[in-house]
Coordinates of C-alpha atoms and ligand atoms in Angstrom, one line a residue:
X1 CA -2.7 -19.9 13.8
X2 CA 0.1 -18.4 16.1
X3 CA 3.6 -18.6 14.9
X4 CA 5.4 -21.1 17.0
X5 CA 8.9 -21.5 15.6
X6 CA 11.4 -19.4 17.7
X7 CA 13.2 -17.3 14.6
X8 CA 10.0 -16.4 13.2
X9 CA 8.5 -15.6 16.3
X10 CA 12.0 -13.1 16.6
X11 CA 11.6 -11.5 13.4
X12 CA 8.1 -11.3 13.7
X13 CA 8.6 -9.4 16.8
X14 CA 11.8 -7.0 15.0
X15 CA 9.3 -6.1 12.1
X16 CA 7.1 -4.4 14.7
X17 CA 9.7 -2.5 16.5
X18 CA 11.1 -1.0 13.5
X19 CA 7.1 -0.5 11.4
X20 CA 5.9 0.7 14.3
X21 CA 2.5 2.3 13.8
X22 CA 1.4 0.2 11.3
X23 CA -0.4 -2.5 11.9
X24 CA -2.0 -3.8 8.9
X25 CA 1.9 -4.2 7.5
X26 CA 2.3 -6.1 10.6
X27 CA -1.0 -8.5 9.9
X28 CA 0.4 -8.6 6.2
X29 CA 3.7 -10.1 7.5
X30 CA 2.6 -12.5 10.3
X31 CA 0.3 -14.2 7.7
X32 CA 3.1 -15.1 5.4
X33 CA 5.8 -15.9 8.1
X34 CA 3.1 -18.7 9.1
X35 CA 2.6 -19.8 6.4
X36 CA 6.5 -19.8 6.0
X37 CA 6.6 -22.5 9.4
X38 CA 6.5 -25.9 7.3
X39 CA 9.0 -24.8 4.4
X40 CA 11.9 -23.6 7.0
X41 CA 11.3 -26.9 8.7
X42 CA 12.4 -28.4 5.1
X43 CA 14.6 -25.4 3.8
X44 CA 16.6 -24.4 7.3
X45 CA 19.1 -22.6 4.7
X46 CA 16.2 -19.9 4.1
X47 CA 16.5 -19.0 7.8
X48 CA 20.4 -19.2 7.5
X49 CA 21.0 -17.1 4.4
X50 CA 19.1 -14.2 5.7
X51 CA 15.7 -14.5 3.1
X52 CA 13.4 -14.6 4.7
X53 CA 15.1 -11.7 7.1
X54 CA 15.2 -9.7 3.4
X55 CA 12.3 -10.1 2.2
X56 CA 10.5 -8.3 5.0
X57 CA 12.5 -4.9 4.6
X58 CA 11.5 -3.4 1.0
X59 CA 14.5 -2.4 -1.4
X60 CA 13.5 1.3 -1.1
X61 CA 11.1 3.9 -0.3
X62 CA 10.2 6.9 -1.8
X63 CA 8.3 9.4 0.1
X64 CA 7.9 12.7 -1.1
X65 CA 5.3 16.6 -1.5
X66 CA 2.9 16.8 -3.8
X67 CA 1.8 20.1 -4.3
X68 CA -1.2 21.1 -7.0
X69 CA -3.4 24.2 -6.8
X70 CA -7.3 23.9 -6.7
X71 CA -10.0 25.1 -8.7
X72 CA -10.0 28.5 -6.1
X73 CA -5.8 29.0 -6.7
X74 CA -5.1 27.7 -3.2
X75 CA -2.4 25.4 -3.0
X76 CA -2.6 21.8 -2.0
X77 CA -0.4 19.9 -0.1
X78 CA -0.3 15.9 -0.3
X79 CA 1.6 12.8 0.3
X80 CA 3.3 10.8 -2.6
X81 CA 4.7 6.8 -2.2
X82 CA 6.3 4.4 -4.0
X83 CA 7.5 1.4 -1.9
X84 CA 10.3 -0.7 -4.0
X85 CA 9.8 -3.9 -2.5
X86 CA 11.4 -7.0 -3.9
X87 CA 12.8 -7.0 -7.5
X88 CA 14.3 -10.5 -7.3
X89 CA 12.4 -12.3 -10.3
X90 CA 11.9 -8.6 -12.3
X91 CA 11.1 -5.4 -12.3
X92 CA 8.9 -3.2 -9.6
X93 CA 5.2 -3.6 -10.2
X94 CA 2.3 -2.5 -8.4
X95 CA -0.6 -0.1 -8.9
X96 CA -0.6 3.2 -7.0
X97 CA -3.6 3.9 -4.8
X98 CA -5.0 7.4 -4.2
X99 CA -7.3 7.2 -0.9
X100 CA -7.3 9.8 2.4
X101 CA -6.8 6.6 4.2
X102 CA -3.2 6.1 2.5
X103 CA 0.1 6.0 4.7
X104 CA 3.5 4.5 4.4
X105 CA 2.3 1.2 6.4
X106 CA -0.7 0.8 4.1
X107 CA 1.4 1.2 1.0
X108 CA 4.3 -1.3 2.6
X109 CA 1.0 -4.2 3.0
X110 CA 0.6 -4.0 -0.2
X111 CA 3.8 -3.6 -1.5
X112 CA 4.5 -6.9 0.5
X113 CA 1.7 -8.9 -0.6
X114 CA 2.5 -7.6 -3.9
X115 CA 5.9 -9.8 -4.4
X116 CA 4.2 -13.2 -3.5
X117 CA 0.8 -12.3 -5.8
X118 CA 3.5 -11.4 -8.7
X119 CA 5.4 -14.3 -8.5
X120 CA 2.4 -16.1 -8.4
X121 CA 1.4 -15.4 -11.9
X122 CA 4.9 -16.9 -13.3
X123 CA 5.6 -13.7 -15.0
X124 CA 8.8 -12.1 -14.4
X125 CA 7.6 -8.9 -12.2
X126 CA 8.7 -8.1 -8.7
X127 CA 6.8 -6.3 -5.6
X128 CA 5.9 -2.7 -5.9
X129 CA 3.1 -0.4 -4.7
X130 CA 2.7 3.8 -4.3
X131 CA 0.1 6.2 -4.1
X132 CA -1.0 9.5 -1.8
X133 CA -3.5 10.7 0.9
X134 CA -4.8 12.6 -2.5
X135 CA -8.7 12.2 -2.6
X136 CA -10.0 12.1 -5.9
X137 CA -13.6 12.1 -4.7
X138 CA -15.5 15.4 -5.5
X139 CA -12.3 17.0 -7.6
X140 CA -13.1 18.2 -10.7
X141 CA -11.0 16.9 -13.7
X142 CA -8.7 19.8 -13.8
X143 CA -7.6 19.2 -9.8
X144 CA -7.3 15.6 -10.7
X145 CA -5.2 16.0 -13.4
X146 CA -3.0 19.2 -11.7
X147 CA -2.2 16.5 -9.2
X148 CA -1.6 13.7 -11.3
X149 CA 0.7 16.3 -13.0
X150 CA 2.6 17.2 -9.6
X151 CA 2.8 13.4 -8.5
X152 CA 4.6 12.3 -11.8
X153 CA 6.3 15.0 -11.6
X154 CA 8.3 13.8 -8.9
X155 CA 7.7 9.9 -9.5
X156 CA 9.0 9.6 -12.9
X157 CA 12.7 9.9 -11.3
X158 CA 12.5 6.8 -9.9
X159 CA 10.7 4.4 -12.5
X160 CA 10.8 3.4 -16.1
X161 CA 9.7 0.1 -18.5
X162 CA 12.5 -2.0 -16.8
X163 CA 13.0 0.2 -13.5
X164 CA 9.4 0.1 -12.2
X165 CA 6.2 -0.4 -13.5
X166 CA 3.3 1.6 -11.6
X167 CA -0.9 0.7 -12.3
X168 CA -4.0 1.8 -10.6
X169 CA -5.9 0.4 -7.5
X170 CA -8.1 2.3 -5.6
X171 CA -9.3 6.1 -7.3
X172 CA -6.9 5.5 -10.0
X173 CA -8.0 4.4 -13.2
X174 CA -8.1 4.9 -16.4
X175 CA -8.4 9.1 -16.3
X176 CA -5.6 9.3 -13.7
X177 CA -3.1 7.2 -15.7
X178 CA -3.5 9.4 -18.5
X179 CA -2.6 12.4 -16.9
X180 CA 0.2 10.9 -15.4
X181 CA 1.6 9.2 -18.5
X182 CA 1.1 12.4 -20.6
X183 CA 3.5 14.2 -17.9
X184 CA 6.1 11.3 -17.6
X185 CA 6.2 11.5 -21.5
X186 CA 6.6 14.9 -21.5
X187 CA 9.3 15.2 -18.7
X188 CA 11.5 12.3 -20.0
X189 CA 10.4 12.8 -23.5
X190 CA 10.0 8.7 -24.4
X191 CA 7.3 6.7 -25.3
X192 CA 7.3 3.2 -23.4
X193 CA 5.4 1.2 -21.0
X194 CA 6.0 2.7 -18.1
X195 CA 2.5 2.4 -16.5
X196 CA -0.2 -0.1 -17.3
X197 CA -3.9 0.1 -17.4
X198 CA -3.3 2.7 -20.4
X199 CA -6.1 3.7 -22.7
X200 CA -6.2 1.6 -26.0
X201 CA -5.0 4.3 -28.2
X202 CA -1.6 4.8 -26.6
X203 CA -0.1 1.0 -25.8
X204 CA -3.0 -0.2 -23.0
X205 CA -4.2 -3.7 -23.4
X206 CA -7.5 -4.9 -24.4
X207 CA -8.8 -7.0 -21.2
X208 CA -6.9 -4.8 -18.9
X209 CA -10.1 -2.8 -17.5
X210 CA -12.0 -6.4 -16.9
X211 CA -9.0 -8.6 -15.9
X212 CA -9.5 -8.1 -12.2
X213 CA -12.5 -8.8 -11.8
X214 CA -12.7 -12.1 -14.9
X215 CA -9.9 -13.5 -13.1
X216 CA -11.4 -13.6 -9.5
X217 CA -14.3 -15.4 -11.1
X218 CA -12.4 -17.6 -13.5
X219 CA -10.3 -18.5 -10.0
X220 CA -13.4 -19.3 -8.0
X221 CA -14.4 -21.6 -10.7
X222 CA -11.2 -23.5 -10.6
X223 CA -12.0 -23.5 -6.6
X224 CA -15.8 -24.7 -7.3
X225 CA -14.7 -27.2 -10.2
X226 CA -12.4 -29.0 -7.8
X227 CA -15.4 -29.3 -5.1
X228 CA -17.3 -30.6 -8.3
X229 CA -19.4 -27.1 -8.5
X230 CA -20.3 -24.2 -10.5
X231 CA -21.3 -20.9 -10.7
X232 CA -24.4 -22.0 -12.2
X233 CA -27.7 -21.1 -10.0
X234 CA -25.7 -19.9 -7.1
X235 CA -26.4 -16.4 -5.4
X236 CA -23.1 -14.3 -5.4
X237 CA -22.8 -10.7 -3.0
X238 CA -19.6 -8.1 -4.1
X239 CA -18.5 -6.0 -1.8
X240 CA -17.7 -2.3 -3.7
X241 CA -18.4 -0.9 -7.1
X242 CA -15.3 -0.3 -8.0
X243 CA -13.1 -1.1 -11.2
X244 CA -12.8 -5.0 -9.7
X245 CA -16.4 -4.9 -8.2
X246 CA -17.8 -4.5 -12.0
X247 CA -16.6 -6.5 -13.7
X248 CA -16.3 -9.4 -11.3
X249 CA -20.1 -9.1 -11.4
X250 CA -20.3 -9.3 -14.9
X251 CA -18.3 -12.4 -15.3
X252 CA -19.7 -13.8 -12.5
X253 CA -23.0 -13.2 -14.2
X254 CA -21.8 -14.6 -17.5
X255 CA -20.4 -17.5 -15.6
X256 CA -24.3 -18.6 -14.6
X257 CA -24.4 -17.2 -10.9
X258 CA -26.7 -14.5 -9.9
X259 CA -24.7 -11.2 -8.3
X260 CA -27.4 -9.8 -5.8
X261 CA -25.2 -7.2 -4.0
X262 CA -22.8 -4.3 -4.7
X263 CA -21.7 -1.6 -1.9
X264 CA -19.5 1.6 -1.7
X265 CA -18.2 3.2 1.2
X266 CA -21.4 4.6 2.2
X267 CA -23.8 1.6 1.8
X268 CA -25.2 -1.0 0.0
X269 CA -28.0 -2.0 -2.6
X270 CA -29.5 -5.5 -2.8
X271 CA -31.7 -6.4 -6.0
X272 CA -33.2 -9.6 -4.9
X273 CA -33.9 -9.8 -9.2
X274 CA -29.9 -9.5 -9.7
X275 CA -27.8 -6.4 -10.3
X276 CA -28.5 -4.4 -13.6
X277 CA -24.8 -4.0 -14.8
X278 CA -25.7 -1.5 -17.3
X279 CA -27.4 0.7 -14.3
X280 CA -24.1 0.0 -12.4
X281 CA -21.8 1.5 -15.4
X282 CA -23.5 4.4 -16.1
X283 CA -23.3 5.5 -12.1
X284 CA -20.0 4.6 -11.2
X285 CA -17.7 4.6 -14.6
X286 CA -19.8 7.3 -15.9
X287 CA -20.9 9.9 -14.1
X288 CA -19.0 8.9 -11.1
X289 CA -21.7 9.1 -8.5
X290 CA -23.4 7.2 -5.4
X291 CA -24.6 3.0 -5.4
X292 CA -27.5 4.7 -3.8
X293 CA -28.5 6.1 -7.0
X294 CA -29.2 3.0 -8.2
X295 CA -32.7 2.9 -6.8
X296 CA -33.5 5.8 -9.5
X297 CA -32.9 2.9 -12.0
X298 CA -34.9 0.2 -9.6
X299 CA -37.1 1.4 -7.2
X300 CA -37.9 -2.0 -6.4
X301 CA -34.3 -2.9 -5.1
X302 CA -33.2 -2.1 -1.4
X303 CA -30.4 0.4 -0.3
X304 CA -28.7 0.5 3.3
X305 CA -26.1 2.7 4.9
X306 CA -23.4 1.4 6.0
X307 CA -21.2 -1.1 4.0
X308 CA -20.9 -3.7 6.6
X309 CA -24.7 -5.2 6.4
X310 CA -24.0 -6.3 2.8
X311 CA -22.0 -9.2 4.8
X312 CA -25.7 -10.2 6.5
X313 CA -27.1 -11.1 2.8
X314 CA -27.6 -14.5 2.4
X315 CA -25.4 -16.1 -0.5
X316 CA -23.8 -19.0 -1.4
X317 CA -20.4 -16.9 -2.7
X318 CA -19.1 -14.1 -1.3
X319 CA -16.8 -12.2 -3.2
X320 CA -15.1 -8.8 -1.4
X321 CA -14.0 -6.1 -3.8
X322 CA -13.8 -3.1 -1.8
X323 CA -10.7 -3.0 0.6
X324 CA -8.5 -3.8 3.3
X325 CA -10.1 -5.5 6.1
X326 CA -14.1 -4.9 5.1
X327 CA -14.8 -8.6 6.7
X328 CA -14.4 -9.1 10.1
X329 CA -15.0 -12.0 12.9
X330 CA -18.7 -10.4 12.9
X331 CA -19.3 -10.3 9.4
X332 CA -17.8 -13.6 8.6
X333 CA -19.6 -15.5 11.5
X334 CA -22.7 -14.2 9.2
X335 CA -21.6 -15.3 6.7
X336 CA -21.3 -18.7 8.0
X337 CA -24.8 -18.7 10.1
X338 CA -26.3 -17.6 5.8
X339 CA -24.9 -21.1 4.4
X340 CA -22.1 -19.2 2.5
X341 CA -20.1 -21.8 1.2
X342 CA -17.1 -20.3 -0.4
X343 CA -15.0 -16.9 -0.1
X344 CA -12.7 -15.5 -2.5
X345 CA -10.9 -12.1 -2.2
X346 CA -10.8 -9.6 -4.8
X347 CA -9.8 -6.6 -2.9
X348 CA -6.4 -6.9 -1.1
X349 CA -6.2 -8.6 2.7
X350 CA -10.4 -7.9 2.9
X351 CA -11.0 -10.5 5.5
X352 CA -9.2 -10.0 8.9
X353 CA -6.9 -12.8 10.7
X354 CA -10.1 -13.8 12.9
X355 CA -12.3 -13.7 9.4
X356 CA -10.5 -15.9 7.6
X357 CA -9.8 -18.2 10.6
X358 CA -13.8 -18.5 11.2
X359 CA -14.2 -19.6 7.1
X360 CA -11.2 -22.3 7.6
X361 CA -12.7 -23.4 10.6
X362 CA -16.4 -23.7 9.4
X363 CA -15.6 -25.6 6.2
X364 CA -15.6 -22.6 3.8
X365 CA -14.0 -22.6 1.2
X366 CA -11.2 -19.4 1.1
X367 CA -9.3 -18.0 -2.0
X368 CA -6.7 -15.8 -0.4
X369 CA -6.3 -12.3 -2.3
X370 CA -2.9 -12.8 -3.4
X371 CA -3.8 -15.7 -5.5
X372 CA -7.3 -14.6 -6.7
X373 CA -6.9 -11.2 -7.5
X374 CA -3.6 -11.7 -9.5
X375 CA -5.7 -11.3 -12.5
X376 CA -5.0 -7.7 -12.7
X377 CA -1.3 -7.3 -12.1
X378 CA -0.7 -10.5 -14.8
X379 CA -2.8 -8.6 -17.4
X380 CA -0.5 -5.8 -17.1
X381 CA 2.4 -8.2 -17.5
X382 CA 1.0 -8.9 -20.5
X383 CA 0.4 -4.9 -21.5
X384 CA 4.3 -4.7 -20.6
X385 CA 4.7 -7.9 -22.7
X386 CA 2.8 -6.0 -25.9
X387 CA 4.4 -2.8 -25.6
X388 CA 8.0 -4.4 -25.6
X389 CA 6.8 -5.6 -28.7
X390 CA 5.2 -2.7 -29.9
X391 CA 2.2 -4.9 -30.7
X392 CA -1.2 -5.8 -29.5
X393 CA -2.7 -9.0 -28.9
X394 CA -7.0 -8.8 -29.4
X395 CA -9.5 -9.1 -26.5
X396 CA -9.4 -13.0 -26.8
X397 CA -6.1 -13.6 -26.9
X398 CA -5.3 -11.7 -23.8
X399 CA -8.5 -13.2 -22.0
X400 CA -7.6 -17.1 -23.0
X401 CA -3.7 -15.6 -21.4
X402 CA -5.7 -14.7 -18.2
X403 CA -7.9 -17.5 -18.1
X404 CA -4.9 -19.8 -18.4
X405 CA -2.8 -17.9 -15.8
X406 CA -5.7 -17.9 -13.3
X407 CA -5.8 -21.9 -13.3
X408 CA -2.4 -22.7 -13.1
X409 CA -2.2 -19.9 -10.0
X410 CA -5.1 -22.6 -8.7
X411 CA -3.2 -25.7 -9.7
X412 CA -0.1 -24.2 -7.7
X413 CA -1.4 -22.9 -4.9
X414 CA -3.5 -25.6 -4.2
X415 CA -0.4 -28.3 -4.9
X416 CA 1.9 -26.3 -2.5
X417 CA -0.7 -26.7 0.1
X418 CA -0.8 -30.5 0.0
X419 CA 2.6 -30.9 0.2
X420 CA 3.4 -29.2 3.1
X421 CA 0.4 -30.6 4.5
X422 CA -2.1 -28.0 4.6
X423 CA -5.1 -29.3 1.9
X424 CA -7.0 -26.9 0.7
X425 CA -5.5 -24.2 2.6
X426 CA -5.1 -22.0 -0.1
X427 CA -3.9 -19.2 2.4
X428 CA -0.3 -21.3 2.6
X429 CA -0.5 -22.5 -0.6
X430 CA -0.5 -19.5 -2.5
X431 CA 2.3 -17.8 0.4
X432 CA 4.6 -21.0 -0.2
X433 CA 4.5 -21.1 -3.8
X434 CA 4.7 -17.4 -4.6
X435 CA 7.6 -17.2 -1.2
X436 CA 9.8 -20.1 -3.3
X437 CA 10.4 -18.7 -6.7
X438 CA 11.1 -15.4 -5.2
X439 CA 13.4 -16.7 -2.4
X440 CA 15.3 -19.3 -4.7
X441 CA 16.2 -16.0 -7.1
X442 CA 17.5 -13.8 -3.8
X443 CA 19.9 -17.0 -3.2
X444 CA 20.8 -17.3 -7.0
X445 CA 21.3 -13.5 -7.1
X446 CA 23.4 -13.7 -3.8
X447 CA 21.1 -12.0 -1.5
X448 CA 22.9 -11.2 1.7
Ligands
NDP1 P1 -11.9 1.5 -7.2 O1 -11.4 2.8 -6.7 O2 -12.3 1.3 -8.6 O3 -13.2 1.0 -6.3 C1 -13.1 0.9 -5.0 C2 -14.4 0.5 -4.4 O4 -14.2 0.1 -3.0 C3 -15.4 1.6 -4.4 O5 -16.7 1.1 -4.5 C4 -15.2 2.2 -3.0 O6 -16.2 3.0 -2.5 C5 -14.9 1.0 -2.2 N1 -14.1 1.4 -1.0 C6 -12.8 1.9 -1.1 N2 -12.4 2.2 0.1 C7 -13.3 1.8 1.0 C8 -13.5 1.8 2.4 N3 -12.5 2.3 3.2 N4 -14.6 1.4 2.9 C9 -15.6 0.9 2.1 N5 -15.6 0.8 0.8 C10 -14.5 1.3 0.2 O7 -10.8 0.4 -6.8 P2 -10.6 -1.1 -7.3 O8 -11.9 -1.7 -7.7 O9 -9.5 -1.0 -8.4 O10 -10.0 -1.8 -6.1 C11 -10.8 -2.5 -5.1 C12 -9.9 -3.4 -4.3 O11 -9.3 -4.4 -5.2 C13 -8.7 -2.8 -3.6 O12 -8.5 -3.5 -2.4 C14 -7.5 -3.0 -4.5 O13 -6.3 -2.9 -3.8 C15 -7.8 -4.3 -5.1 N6 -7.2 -4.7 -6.4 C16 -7.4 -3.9 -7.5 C17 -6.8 -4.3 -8.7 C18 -7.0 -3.5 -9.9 O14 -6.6 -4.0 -11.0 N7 -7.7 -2.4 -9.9 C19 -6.0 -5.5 -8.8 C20 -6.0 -6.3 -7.5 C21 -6.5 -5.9 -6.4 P3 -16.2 4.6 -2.5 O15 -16.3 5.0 -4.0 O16 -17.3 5.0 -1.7 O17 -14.8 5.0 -2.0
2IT2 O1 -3.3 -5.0 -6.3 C1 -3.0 -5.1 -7.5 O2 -2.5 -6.2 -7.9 C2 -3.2 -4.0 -8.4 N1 -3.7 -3.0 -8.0 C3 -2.8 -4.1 -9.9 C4 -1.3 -3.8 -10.0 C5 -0.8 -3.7 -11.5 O3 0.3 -3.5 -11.6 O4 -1.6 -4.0 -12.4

């Protein structure tokens, strides 16, 4: 839908003068000032107070060297971020995201997205995201950790348990926030929750590693149970095989539908019998290797290059895990022609403008990221929550936390979108209702 009101269509057009060069920032923004077009029409003094002007530019951003030596004693040189985005309703939180593909405009996307999918989860954590151009692929532990060494290094003078609260995303996980909380502890010499997604034996939270993924599903079953659906006997595709690929296909699995699909960035498998997990594990969280390997464990299942054709399988729910953009006009009018009936996003922004438009328009059924994947970031609300305390709550409690958080993120989301008008248009609903708590707080607090 094209923005039609004139301020919006001003300030849409100053945020791409001043980004320039960065367009999926830009398709991040546009997407929320649209959905932004009904509330201003009710809340002018939004428009008039300069919020909605502030909540485009982030608080502050850090850019800076990261220099490690490799294996062979050359040096490296890489590129460290932390965007500080909003931190109107509490601190900076966001995971930090280690991919050659990272630049300042794909850390300021998700940075952005990150305030409305935090406020989202009614936990008191504002918009934050980082990360580097560093490549963890083929490193050996030592580089990894030399890096994670020389990152922090830098980093840790600019966050802390009430400053700013850094995670993973994509190629960090549970190894890289070791290394990098072992070096913030040992250059600040304190023991607090400054990162989450920790290991169990120094303050991480049990549920932490599966929230992701358990919360997409436990979302799409809030989305199916409104259409008077399930999970039972329908066939489910994930895009990736990552940390939120996993383990959405195990609770998806759990959940009664049948997970047929799982990709990386070179290509896909499909297992027509449903994916062996266990198979899945011992690749990616174990020895770190290739989907393609998979075939070694069942011959019988299929393997593609390319990640795009996994969008061709036919399946009732789709569920992209992988990242930014992976769905296009293309794949999604595939979808469609394949019967898919609903779409939810566990990566961040995976279906483009023209993808999401072509699942509205065809009567599927769309669970925007910032709502469905806010599993993650509230489970390390709650890690923050536990280490405060210097306690830990067991696997159950944190899950029956999530599980609760995830439908009243539905309930929201989908109430916001009825009254302004837009049923089932989860896309405005979650924007509005995460955009209102956020922008009430910048008035309270004075914001211009
Ligand atoms: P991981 O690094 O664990 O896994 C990423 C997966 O996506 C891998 O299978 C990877 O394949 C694939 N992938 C990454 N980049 C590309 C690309 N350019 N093209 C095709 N495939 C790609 O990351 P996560 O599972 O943590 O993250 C996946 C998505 O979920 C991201 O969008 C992330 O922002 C989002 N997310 C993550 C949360 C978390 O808690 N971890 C929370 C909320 C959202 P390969 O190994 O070949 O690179
Ligand atoms: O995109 C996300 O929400 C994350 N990568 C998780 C962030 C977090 O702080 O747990």
């Amino acid at each position: 839908m094209a923005l039609k009101n004139e301020y919006l269509i001003g300030l849409m057009e100053r945020v791409e003068k001043r980004n320039g060069n960065e367009p999926e920032f830009h398709q991040a923004v546009r997407e929320v000032l649209e959905s932004l077009e009904p509330v201003i029409e009710k809340r002018p003094d939004f428009v008039e107070k300069g919020v909605i002007e502030s909540i485009v530019e982030p608080e502050r951003i850090i850019k800076f060297r990261v220099p490690w030596i490799d294996d062979n004693g050359k040096v490296q040189v890489n590129r460290g971020f932390r965007v500080q985005f909003n931190s109107a309703i509490g601190p900076y939180k966001g995971g930090l995201r280690f991919h050659p593909s990272v630049n300042e405009g794909i850390i300021k996307f998700l940075g952005f997205e990150q305030i409305f999918k935090n406020s989202l989860t009614g936990l008191p954590i504002g918009g934050g995201k980082g990360g580097s151009d560093f490549d963890p692929k083929g490193k050996s532990d030592m580089e990894v950790m030399k890096f994670c060494q020389s990152f922090m290094t830098e980093l840790s003078k600019y966050i802390g348990a009430d400053t700013d609260v850094p995670a993973g995303d994509i190629g960090v996980g549970a190894r890289e926030i070791g290394y990098l909380f072992g070096q913030y502890k040992r250059i600040r010499d304190e023991f607090t929750g400054v990162l989450t997604g920790k290991g169990l034996t120094y303050g991480g939270s049990l549920a932490r590693k599966e929230a992701t993924g358990y919360g997409l599903c436990y979302f799409t079953n809030e989305m199916l149970k409104d259409k008077g659906m399930s999970f039972e006997g329908k066939t489910v595709v994930v895009s990736g095989s990552g940390n939120v690929a996993i383990y959405a296909t195990e609770k998806a699995t759990q959940l009664g539908g049948k997970v047929v699909a799982l990709s990386d960035s070179n290509g896909y498998i499909y297992d027509k019998n449903g994916i062996d997990l266990k198979a899945v594990k011992q690749i990616k969280e174990v020895e770190r290797k290739r989907i393609k390997e998979y075939l070694n464990y069942h011959p019988e299942a299929e393997y593609h290059e390319g990640c795009s054709g996994i969008w061709t399988i036919k399946c009732d729910i789709a569920l992209p895990c992988a990242t930014q953009n992976e769905i296009n006009e293309e794949s999604a009018k595939a979808l469609v022609a394949n019967g898919v009936m609903l779409v939810a996003e566990g990566a961040n922004m995976p279906s483009t403008p023209e993808a999401i438009a072509t699942f509205q328009s065809n009567g599927v059924f769309f669970g925007p990221a910032k709502a469905a994947n806010a599993g993650g970031v509230a489970t390390s609300a709650l890690e923050m929550s536990q280490n405060s305390m210097r306690y830990s709550w067991t696997f159950e409690e944190v899950d029956a936390k999530l599980h609760d958080i995830m439908k009243n993120i539905y309930k929201n989301a989908s109430a916001a979108a009825k009254e302004y008008g837009y049923e089932d248009n989860l896309v405005y609903g979650a924007n509005i209702a995460g955009f209102l708590k956020v922008a009430e707080t910048m008035l309270a607090h004075g914001a211009c």
